[in-house]
Every structure is written in C-alpha cells, then in structure tokens.
XYZ file of C-alpha atoms in Angstrom:
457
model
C -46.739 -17.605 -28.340
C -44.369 -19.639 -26.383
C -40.977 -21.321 -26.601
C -40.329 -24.524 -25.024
C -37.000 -26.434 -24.058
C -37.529 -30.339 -24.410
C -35.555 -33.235 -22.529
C -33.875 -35.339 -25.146
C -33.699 -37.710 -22.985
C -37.784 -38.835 -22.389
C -39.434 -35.368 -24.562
C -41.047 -33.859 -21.589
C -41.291 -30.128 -21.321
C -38.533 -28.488 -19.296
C -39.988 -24.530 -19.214
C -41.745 -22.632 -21.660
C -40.535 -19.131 -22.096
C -43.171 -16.627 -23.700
C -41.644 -15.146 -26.875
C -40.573 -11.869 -27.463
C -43.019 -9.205 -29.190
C -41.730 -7.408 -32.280
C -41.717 -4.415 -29.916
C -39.942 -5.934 -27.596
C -37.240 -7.238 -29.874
C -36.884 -3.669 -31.028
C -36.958 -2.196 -27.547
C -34.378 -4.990 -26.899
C -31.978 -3.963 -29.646
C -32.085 -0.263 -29.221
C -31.080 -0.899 -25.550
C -27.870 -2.469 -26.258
C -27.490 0.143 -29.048
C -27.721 2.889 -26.125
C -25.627 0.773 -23.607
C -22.819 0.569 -26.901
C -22.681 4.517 -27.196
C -21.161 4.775 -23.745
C -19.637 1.250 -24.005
C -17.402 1.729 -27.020
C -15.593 4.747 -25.163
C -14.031 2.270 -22.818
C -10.607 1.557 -22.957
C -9.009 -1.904 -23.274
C -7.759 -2.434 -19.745
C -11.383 -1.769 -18.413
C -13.110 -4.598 -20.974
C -10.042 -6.852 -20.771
C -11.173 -6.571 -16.560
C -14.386 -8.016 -17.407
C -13.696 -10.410 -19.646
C -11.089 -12.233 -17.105
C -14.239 -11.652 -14.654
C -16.709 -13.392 -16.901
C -14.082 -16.458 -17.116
C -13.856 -16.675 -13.124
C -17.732 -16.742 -12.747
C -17.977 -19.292 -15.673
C -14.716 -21.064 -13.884
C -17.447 -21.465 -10.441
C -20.810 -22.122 -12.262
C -19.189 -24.828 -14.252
C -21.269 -27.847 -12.949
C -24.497 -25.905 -12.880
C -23.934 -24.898 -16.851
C -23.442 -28.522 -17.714
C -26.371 -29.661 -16.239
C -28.510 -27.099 -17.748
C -26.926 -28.136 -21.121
C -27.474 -31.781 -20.572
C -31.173 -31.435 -19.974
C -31.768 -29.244 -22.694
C -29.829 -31.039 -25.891
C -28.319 -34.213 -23.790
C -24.351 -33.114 -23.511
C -23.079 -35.471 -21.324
C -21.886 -33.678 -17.980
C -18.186 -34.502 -18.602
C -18.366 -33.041 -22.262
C -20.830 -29.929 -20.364
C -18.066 -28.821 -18.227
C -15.287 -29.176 -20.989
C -17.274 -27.211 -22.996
C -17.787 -23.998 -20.273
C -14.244 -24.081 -19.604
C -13.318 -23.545 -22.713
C -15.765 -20.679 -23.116
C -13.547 -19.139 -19.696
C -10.125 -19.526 -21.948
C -11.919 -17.538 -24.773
C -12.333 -14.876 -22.252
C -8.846 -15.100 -20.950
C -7.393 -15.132 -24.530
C -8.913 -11.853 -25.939
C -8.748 -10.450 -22.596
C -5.141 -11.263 -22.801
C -4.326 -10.378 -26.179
C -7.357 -8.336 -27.230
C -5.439 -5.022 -27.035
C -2.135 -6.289 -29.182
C -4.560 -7.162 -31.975
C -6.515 -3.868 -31.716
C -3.706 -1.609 -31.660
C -3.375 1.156 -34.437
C -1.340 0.310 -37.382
C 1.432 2.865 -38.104
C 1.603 2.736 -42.154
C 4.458 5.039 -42.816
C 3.978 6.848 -46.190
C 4.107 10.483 -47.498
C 1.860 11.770 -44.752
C 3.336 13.458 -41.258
C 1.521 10.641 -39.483
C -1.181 7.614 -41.099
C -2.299 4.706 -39.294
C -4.813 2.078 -39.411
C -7.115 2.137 -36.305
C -9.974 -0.845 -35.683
C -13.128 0.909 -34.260
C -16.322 -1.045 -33.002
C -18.881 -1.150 -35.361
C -21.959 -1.311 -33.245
C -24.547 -4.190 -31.792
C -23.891 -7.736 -33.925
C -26.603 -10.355 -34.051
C -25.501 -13.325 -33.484
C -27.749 -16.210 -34.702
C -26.366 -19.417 -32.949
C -27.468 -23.299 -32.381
C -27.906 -26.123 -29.611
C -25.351 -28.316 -30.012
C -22.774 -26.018 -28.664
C -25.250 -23.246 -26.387
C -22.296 -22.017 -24.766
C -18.962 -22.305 -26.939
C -20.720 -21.129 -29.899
C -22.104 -18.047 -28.360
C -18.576 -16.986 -26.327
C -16.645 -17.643 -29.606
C -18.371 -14.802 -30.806
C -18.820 -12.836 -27.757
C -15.770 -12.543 -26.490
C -13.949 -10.999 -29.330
C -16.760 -8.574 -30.010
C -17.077 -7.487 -26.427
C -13.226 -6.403 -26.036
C -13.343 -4.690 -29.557
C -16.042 -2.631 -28.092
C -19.299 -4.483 -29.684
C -22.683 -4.654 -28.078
C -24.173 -7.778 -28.997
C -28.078 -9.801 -29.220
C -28.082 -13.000 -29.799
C -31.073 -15.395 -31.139
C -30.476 -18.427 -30.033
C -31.813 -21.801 -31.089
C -35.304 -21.849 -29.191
C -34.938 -25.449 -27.148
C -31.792 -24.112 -25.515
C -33.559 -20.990 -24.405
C -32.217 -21.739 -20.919
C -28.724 -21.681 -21.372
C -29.286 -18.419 -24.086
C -30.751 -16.157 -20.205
C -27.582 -17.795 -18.455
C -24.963 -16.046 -20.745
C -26.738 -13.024 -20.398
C -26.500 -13.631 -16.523
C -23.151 -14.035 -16.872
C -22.377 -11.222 -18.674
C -24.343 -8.856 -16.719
C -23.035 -10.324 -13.326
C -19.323 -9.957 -14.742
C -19.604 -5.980 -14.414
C -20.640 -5.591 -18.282
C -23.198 -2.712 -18.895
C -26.720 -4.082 -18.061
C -27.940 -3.982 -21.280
C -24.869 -4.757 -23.672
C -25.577 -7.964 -24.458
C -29.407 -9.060 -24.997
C -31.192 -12.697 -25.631
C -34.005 -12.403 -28.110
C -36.595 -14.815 -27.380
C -38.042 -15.683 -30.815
C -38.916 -17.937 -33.085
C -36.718 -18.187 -36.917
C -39.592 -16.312 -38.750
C -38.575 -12.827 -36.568
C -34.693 -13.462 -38.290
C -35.589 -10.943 -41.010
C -37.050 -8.132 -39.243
C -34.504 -8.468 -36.837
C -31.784 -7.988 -39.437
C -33.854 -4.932 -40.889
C -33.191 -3.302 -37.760
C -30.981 -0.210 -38.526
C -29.169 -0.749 -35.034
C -28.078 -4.028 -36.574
C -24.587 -3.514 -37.846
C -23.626 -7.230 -38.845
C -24.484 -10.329 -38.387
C -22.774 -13.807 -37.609
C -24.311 -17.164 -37.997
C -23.984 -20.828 -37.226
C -26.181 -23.435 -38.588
C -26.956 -25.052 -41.516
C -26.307 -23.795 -45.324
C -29.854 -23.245 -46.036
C -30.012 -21.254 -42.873
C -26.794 -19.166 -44.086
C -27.906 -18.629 -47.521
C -31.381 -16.757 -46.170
C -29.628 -14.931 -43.948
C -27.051 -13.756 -46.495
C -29.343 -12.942 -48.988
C -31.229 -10.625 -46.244
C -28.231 -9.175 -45.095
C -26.608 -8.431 -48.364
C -29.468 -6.254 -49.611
C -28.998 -4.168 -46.692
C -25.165 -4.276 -47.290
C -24.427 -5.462 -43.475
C -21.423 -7.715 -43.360
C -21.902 -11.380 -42.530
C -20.085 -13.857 -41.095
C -21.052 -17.810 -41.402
C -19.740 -20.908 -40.310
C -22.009 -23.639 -41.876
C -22.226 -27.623 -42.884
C -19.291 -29.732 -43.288
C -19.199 -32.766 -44.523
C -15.193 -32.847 -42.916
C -12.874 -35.853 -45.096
C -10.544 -38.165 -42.636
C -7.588 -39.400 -45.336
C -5.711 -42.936 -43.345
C -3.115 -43.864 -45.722
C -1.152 -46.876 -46.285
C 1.943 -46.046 -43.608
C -0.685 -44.319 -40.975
C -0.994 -45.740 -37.580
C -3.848 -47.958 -37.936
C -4.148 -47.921 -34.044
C -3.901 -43.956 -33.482
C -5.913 -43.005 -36.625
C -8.564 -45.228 -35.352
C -9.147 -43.841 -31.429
C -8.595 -40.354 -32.869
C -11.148 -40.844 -36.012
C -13.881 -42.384 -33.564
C -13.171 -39.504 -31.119
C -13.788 -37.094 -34.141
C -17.191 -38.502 -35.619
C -18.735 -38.993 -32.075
C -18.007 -35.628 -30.315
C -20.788 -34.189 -29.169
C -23.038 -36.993 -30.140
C -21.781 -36.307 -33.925
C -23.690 -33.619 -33.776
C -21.020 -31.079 -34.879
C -19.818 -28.937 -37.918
C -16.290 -30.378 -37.498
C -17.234 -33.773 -36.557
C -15.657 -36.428 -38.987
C -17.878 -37.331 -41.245
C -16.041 -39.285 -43.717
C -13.225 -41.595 -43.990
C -11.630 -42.334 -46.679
C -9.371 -45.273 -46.793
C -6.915 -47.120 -48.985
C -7.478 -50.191 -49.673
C -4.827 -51.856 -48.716
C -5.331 -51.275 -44.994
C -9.171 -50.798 -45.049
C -10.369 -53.753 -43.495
C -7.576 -53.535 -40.656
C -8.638 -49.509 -40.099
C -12.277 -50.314 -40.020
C -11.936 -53.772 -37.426
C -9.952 -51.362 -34.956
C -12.369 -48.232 -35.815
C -15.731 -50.094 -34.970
C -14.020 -51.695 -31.780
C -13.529 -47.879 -30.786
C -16.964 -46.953 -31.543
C -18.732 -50.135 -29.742
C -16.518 -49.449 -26.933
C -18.242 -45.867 -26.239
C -21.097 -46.074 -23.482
C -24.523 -44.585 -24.606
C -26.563 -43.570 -21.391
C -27.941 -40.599 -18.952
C -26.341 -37.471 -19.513
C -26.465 -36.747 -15.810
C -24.585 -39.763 -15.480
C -20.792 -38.950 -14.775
C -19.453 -42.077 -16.642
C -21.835 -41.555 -19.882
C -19.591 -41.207 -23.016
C -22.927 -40.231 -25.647
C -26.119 -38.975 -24.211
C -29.071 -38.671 -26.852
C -29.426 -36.870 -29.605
C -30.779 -32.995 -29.252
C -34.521 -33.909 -30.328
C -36.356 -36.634 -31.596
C -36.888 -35.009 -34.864
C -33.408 -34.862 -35.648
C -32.736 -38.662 -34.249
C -35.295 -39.581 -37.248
C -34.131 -37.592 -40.007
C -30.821 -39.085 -39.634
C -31.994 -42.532 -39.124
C -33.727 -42.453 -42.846
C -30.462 -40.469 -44.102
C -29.334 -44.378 -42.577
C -31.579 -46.170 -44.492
C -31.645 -44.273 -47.906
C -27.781 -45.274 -47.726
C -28.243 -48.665 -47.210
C -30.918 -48.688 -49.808
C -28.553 -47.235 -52.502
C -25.700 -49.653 -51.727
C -24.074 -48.489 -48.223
C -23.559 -51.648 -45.987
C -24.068 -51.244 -42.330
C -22.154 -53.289 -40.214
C -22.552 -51.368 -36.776
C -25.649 -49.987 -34.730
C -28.320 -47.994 -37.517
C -31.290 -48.609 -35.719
C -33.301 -46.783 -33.237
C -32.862 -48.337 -29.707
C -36.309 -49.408 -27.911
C -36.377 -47.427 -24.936
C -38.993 -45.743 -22.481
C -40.646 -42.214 -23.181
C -40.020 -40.008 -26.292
C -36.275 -40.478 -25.713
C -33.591 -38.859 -29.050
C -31.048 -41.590 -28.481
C -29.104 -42.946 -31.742
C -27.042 -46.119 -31.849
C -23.086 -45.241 -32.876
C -23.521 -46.981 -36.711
C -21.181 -47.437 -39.271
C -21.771 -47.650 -43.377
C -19.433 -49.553 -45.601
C -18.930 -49.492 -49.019
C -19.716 -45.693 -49.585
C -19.549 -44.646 -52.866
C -20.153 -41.747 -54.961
C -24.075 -41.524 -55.369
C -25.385 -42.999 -51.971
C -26.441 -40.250 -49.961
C -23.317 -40.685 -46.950
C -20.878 -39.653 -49.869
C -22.723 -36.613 -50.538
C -24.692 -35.004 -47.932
C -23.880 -34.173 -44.611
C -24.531 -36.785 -41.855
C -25.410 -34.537 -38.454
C -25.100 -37.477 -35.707
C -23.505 -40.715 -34.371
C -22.887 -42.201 -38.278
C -19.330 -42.949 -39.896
C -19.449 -43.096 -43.644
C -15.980 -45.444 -44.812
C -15.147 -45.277 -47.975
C -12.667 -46.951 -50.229
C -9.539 -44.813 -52.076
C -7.288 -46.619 -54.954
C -4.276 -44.219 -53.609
C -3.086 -41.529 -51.960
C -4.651 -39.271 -55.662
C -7.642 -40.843 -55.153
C -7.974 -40.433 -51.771
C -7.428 -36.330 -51.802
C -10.135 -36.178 -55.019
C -12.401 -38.098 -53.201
C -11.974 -35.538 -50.176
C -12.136 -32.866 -51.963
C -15.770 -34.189 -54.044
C -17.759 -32.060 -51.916
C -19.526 -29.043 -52.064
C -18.114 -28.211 -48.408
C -14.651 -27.730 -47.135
C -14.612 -26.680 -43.321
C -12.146 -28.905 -41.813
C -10.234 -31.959 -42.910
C -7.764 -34.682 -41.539
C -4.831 -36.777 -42.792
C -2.874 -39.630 -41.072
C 0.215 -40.707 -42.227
C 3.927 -40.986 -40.511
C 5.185 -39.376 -43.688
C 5.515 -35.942 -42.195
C 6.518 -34.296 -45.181
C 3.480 -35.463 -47.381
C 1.115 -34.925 -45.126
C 1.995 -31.272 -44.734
C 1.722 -31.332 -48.426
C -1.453 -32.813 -48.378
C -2.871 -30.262 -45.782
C -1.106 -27.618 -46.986
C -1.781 -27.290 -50.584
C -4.062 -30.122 -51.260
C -7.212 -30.399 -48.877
C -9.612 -27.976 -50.057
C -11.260 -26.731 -46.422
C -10.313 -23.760 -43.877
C -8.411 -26.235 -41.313
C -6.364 -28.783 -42.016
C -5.075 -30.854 -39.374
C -2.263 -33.834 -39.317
C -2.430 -37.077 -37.603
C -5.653 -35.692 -35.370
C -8.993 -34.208 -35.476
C -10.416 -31.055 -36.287
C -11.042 -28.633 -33.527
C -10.851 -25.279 -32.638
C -8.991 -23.346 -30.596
C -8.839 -19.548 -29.559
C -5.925 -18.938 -31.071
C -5.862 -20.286 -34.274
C -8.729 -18.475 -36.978
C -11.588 -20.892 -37.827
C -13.805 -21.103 -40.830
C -14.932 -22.948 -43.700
C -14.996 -22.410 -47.985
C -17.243 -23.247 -50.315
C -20.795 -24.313 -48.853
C -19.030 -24.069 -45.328
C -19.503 -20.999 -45.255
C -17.116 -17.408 -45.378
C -15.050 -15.418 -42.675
C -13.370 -16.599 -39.549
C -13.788 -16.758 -35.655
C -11.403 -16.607 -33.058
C -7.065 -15.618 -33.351
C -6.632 -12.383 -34.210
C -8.707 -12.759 -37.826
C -11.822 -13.551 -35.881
C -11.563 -9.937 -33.766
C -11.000 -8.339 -36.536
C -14.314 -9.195 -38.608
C -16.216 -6.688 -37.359
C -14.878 -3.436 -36.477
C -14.016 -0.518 -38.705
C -10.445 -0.903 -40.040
C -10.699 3.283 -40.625
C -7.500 4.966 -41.817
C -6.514 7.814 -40.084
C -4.263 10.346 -42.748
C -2.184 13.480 -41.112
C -0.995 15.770 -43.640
C-alpha cells in the first residue's frame, strides 16, 4: 500500500511513500523505546544543547520548509516561514526554561527530606494533522524531548513530506538516531499502534470524532491522553468596541491558515446596535485578502488542503443558506484549471440557532455573524456550544471584558480585544468537546512525565 501527498493547488501527485508494515511500525517503536533507555539518563544541559540546535537548523531551512508545506496543504510561503520560526522559539523556550520547570519539588513535611521529582515516562505517540505539519508536531516535541521523552509520531498521510523532515531535523540536531520516529500509515494502524506496550501516552490533534476513538482505545489500556480537538471559537463585538480594530483583527482570526484552524474564529456574535457597521467594515477586510499561488510571495490565502475538504464545507455553505443563513460574500466554488481546493472568503448573515453555522464547526474560509440583544445575550449565545477552546471579546471597557473572559466565556483561552493564538509560554487547551489537557508553558511539560514522590525517613 502506498501514501500519497497531493497539490492543493491542481490535485496532481507530489510522491507516494510506501506505508509502513505492522512489523515495521513495531520495529519502529521499539527503536525509540531502546534509544529512550539511554536517552532519559541525560541531563538537562545536554537536551537543552540540542534543542537550541534544532532551532538554528530550523532558523536556516526556513524557506525550504515553507515550500514543502505549501505544496503539500497550500500554506502560503509568508504564513510557511512564520509558522517554522515559531517551531525554532518552541525549541528555544523549553530549552531555556525546560530545567526550572523540571526541577524537584522540596515538600517539607515530617520526613528528613520529601520532594516531588518529574521523570520521563517513555516514547509518546503523537497523532497530528496538515494544517499545521510543523507547529503542531514541535508543540509537542519539544517539551517531551527536554523532559526526557522519546517520541513517534503518525502524521496526517498527505503531509507525509514534511512528517521525514522533522525527523531530519531532529536527527541532524545531535538527537539519538532513533528517538524520534515517523510512522508511515494509514488511520486504521491507530489502534494497534496504541496497543503497543512501548506506548506510554498518547497526544492528539484533530477532530472530536477522531479524539473520542482514540480515547476510548487508550483508556482501556489506562495510557494517559492528551487532546486538543474542534472549536467552534465565539468573537463577542460589543456596543463601545472599536468597530475598526475588532474588524481587521476578527478577519485576521477566521482566515488564518485558510480558516482551516482549531482556533480560527468561527463565530461572531454581534449586538445589534452596531451590527451592520461591524459587518460593512468586516467584509471590506475579508474582500480585501488576495486568494492565489502559494508559491507566490504576495498571496494572502492559498487553497484549501484537499478538494474533499473544499466540498464538504461548501455544502456546510449551502445547508446554511438553505435553513435561513444569508450569504452576502463569496460561497461558491471559483472556476479554475485542474483539480484545484481553492474556497472563496464567504460570509453568512442572519445566523441563528438551528442553521448548521450556529452549531457545527465551520473548518475553512466562512464567517458565521450572528445577532446578540445585549451584552447577556451575547455571552449565552457564546457559550451555546458543545465546544469551548478559545474565545474573544472586544470592548474598550477594560474592566468588563476581563470579567467577561475571566469568569464568563466558557473555553480554555480567553483573549481581550484580539484573537486567539498560542504561544509557548502560555498553557493551551480546550473543555468540553475541545478536548482535555494542555500544551506548551510549564502545564504542557508537565503532562507526561511521572510526578513520583520521593519520601526520606
């Protein structure tokens, strides 16, 4: 069987890569499970060297990375090489801090000495997707690494490319050949990979259908998980926001990578009063973005990851309209040459509870508005969802929208006056049908090791 990587851009094949055996993917795993033995005797100063050295090569093979992304799910270059240096800064942060948050714990009680010490668990699968191949992967990696992890990683099969380039990476940083291993597979070798007793844990990003199977698995062999799932992430503009501000920074936040993100905006929900105002200045910012080759430099949205996708949104489009959504930008499929995946930037009006926009979540270039009576309307209409990863308020009222983010918005990030996004320093995670557990800061290091007491009489 083989794996191929597709160009989003006119479907033609980019390389097949022949898929892993079940033997292999065993002989795979117990390789970084006998590279981990020696690997989790090193100290911090020795993985904290090879982190910072997996940043400077990712630093020089910046350009190359980007392209490889943008032929494989259409990032545009620009976005490509924002997104590798951020995987660099990962590095640098745990690398930097990795130590402080790994340190034992001196808990002083009747003992002569008792401590808390945070020992490496073993290899983690990591089970990551496209529209991210590199962030998504080092958000993960670079934590586990400098607590002393060995890692494999199944990545989603049409970035296969950019799955062996990590690997490169991590090997040509001065890692342990085999401490870090791609699996080449299809979704239907998920289970027996998880079955495999070298498998200590498992973290997963993707979809909530693809989180509850792989919770279920893991749970009956009691190995933690970690997921970061769906959002369906609620933009509040309120009557004092910035009309102007709230506008650039929502159309920023629906149409990052294509809309094709966890944390992209997905709805807005507006009062009334200054709807129509918001939503003239809003569509002006998302006509204004330039839809085009990805290997072009000044190419603001490339196309979406595959054609299959493009089409399942466009009939989550027209089921909208259909139940009462109005669309009164782009929502139509452009006519172009070859088997492109490109999407039109569209807006729906006049979302309401029961059309599928208010409900479900929207994975691509398409703003759902909807109208709030108030400020209580607005943060019950936010929170009517069965997700809560991130969320957004604008307002100049500083002190009620910290209340609103604060103790209101039910989601694991809350952010004021801009969009959601993530950062190395700051944990990251959802609730509900988002998903459980956090990534990155010092939470995200600390998901999977062994937080072992240590008792001295």
């Amino acid at each position: 069987m083989s794996i191929s990587s597709i160009n989003p851009v006119n479907g033609s094949i980019i390389k097949n890569y022949q898929e892993h055996t079940e033997n292999a993917i065993d002989q795979k795993i117990d390789q970084v499970h006998q590279a981990w033995l020696s690997y989790r005797e090193t100290d911090f100063q020795t993985r904290s060297r090879m982190l910072l050295q997996v940043s400077k090569i990712l630093n020089e093979r910046k350009d190359q990375l980007a392209e490889l992304m943008a032929l494989e799910m259409g990032k545009p270059l620009k976005a490509g090489v924002s997104e590798i240096l951020k995987c660099a800064s990962v590095c640098e942060y745990y690398a930097k801090n990795g130590a402080e948050f790994l340190a034992d714990q001196i808990i002083s009680i009747s003992a002569s000495k008792s401590y808390v010490s945070f020992q490496p668990v073993g290899v983690v699968l990591a089970i990551m997707p496209w529209n991210f191949p590199f962030w998504q992967v080092f958000r993960f990696l670079a934590p586990a690494l400098m607590a002393g992890n060995g890692g494999v990683l199944k990545h989603s099969s049409g970035v296969t490319g950019c799955a062996l380039e990590i690997e490169k990476v991590i090997e040509d940083a001065g890692f342990p050949k085999d401490i870090f291993k791609t699996l080449i597979c299809s979704s239907k070798a998920i289970s027996t990979v998880i079955e495999n007793p070298h498998i200590k844990a498992v973290t997963l990003t993707g979809s909530t259908e693809a989180g509850k199977k792989v919770a279920e698995q893991a749970g009956k062999l009691i190995k933690k998980t970690v997921l970061e799932l769906g959002g369906s992430d609620p933009y509040i503009i309120l009557e004092d926001a910035d009309l102007e501000k709230a506008a650039k920074v929502c159309a920023e936040a629906r149409l990052i990578n294509n809309g094709q993100s966890c944390i992209a905006a997905k709805r807005f929900i507006v009062i009334a009063s200054v709807e129509e105002k918001f939503t003239q200045l809003f569509k002006a910012e998302m006509e204004s973005k330039k839809t085009g080759d990805p290997l072009k430099s000044d190419t603001d949205l490339g196309p979406m990851a595959r054609a299959e996708l493009r089409d399942e949104l466009h009939q989550q489009v027209l089921k909208s309209i259909e139940q009462g959504a109005e669309c009164i930008l782009g929502g139509k499929i452009p006519v172009m040459d070859g088997k492109h995946a490109y999407y039109q930037p569209t807006i729906l009006n006049n979302v309401k509870k029961g059309v599928l926009a208010y409900d479900e979540e929207i994975f691509g270039p398409v703003a759902a508005i909807i109208t709030a009576k108030d400020t209580d309307d607005a943060i019950y209409i936010a929170n009517d969802t069965n997700f809560g990863l991130g969320a957004a308020v604008f307002t100049e009222n500083a002190a009620l929208a910290e209340d609103i983010a604060r103790n209101k918005l039910a989601a694991g990030s809350c952010f004021v006056n801009e969009g959601v996004k993530s950062d190395a320093a700051l944990p990251f995670g959802g609730i509900n049908q988002s998903g459980y557990g956090r990534e990155l800061s010092m939470f995200g290091i600390h998901e999977f090791v062994n937080i072992k007491t240590v008792y001295i009489k």
